[in-house]
XYZ file of C-alpha atoms in Angstrom:
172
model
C 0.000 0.000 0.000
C 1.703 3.491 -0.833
C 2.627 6.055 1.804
C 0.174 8.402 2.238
C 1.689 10.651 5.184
C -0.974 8.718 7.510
C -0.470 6.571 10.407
C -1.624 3.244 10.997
C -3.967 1.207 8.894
C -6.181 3.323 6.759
C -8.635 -0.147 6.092
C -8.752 -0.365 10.009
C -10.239 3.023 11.062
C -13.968 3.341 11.627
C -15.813 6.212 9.379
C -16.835 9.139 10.758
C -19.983 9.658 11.398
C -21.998 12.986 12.598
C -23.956 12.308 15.469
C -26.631 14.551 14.766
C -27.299 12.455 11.321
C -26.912 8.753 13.433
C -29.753 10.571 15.627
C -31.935 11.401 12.778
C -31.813 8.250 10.875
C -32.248 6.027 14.161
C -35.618 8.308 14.940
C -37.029 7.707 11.392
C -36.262 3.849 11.610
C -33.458 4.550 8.787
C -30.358 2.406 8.876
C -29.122 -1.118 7.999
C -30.171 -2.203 11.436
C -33.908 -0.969 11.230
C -34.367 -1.769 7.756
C -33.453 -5.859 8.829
C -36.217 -4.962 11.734
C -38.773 -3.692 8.993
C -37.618 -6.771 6.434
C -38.450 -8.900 9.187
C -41.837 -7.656 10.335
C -43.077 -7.896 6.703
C -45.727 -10.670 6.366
C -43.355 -13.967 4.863
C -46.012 -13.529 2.040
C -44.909 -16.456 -0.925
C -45.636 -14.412 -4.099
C -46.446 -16.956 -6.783
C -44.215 -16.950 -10.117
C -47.151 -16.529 -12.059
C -48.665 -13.532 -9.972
C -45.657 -11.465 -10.196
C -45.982 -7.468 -10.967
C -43.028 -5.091 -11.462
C -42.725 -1.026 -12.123
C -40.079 -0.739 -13.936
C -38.301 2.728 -14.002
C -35.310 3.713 -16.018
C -33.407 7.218 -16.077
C -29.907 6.546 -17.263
C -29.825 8.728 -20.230
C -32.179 11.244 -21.868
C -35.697 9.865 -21.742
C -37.865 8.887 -18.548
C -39.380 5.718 -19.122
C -41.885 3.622 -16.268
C -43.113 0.470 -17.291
C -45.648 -2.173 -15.483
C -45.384 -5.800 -16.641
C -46.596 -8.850 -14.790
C -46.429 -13.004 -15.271
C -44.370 -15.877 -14.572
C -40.248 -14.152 -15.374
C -40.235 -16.473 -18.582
C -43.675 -15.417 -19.795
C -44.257 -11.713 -18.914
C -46.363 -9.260 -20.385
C -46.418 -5.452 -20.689
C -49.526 -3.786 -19.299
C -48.273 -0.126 -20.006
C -45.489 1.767 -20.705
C -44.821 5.357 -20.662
C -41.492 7.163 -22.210
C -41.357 10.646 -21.890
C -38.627 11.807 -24.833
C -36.601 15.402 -24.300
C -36.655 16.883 -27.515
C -34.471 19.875 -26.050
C -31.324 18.309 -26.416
C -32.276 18.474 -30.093
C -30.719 22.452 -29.827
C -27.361 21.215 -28.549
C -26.175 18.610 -30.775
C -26.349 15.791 -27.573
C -27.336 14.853 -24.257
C -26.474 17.602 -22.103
C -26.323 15.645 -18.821
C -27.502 18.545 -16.688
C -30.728 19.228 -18.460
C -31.239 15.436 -18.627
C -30.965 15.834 -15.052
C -33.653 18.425 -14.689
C -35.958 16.659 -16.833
C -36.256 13.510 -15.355
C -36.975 15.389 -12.385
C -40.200 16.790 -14.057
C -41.071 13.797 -15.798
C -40.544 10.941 -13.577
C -43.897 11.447 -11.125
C -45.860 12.004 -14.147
C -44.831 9.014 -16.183
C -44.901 6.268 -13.110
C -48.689 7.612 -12.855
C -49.276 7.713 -16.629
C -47.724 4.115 -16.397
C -49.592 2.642 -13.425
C -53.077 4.276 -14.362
C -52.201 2.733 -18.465
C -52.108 -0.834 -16.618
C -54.841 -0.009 -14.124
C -52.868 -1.031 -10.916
C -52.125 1.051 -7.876
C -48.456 1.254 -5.802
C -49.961 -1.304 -2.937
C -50.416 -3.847 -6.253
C -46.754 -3.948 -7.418
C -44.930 -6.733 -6.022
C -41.433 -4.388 -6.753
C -39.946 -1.797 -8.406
C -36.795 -2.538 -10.583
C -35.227 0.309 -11.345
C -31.819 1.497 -13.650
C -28.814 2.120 -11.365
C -26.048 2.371 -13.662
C -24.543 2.441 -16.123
C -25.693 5.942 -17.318
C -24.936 9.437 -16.726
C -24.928 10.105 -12.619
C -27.620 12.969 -12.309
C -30.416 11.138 -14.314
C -29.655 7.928 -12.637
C -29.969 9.327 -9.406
C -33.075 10.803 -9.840
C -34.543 7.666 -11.018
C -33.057 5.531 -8.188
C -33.950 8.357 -5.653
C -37.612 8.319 -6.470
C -37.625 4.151 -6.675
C -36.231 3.850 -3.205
C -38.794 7.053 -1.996
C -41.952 5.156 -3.800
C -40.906 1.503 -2.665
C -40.131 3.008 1.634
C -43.303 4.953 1.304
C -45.354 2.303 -0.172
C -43.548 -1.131 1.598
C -42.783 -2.374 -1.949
C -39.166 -3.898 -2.230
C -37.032 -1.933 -4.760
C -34.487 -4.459 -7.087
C -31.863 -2.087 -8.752
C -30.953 -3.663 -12.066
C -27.966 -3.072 -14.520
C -29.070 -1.370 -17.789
C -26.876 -3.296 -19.867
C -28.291 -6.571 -18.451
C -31.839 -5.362 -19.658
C -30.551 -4.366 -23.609
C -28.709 -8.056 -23.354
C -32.424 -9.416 -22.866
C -33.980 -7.194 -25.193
C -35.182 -9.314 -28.297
């Protein structure tokens, strides 16, 4: 390991933590510890392979896109999808990743309700929400992942981040 003016080992050393935040987070049941406590007072509910229904939400580039499908994994059908295109980018020549950003944040709420309303399910019906977390440009993907984790905490609905490249692999 290189010198880096530091002594003792760097791997060793606990991480700082501010005390006021470890307050806050313990009081609104945030944490690794509380959510184990709030996996484990879920009802051990078997979902069938068959009965399975996923949002899907994806934000990794220039278009918002929220999806619903539902089946067994090798037989599954799309009951709606909503992509929301930004034709803005249009007057740059590219993707500006900033105003990708700022779209998605516009968009995103809009096209998950365009998207559940299209398949005629509500949150409480959605058995998870899959959602892009990389690869893709940092400021769209968080906004996407941000409002997945908000939707699935708010709602109890288990949030499965999934690879974007794994999904084009699968596309037909």
């Amino acid at each position: 390991m290189p010198h880096h003016g530091c002594t003792g080992n760097l791997r060793a050393r606990p991480r700082w933590q501010d005390p006021q935040e470890v307050d806050r987070c313990r009081r609104l049941g945030l944490g690794r510890q509380q959510a184990a406590a709030r996996a484990a007072a879920r009802p051990a509910e078997v979902v069938s392979p068959a009965a399975v229904r996923v949002l899907g939400i994806e934000t990794s580039c220039d278009e918002t896109s929220a999806a619903v499908v539902s089946g067994a994994p090798h037989a599954l059908s799309l009951d709606s999808l909503v992509i929301l295109s930004q034709d803005v980018h249009r007057l740059f020549g590219g993707v500006v990743p900033e105003i990708a950003s700022r779209q998605h944040l516009t968009g995103i709420v809009p096209a998950v309700n365009a998207a559940l309303r299209d398949a005629n399910v509500g949150i409480r019906d959605l058995d998870a929400i899959a959602v892009t977390y990389a690869p893709g440009l940092v400021g769209a993907l968080l906004v996407g992942t941000s409002y997945a984790k908000a939707l699935g905490f708010t709602h109890d609905v288990p949030v499965v981040p999934v690879p974007s490249k794994r999904t084009h692999a699968r596309m037909p």
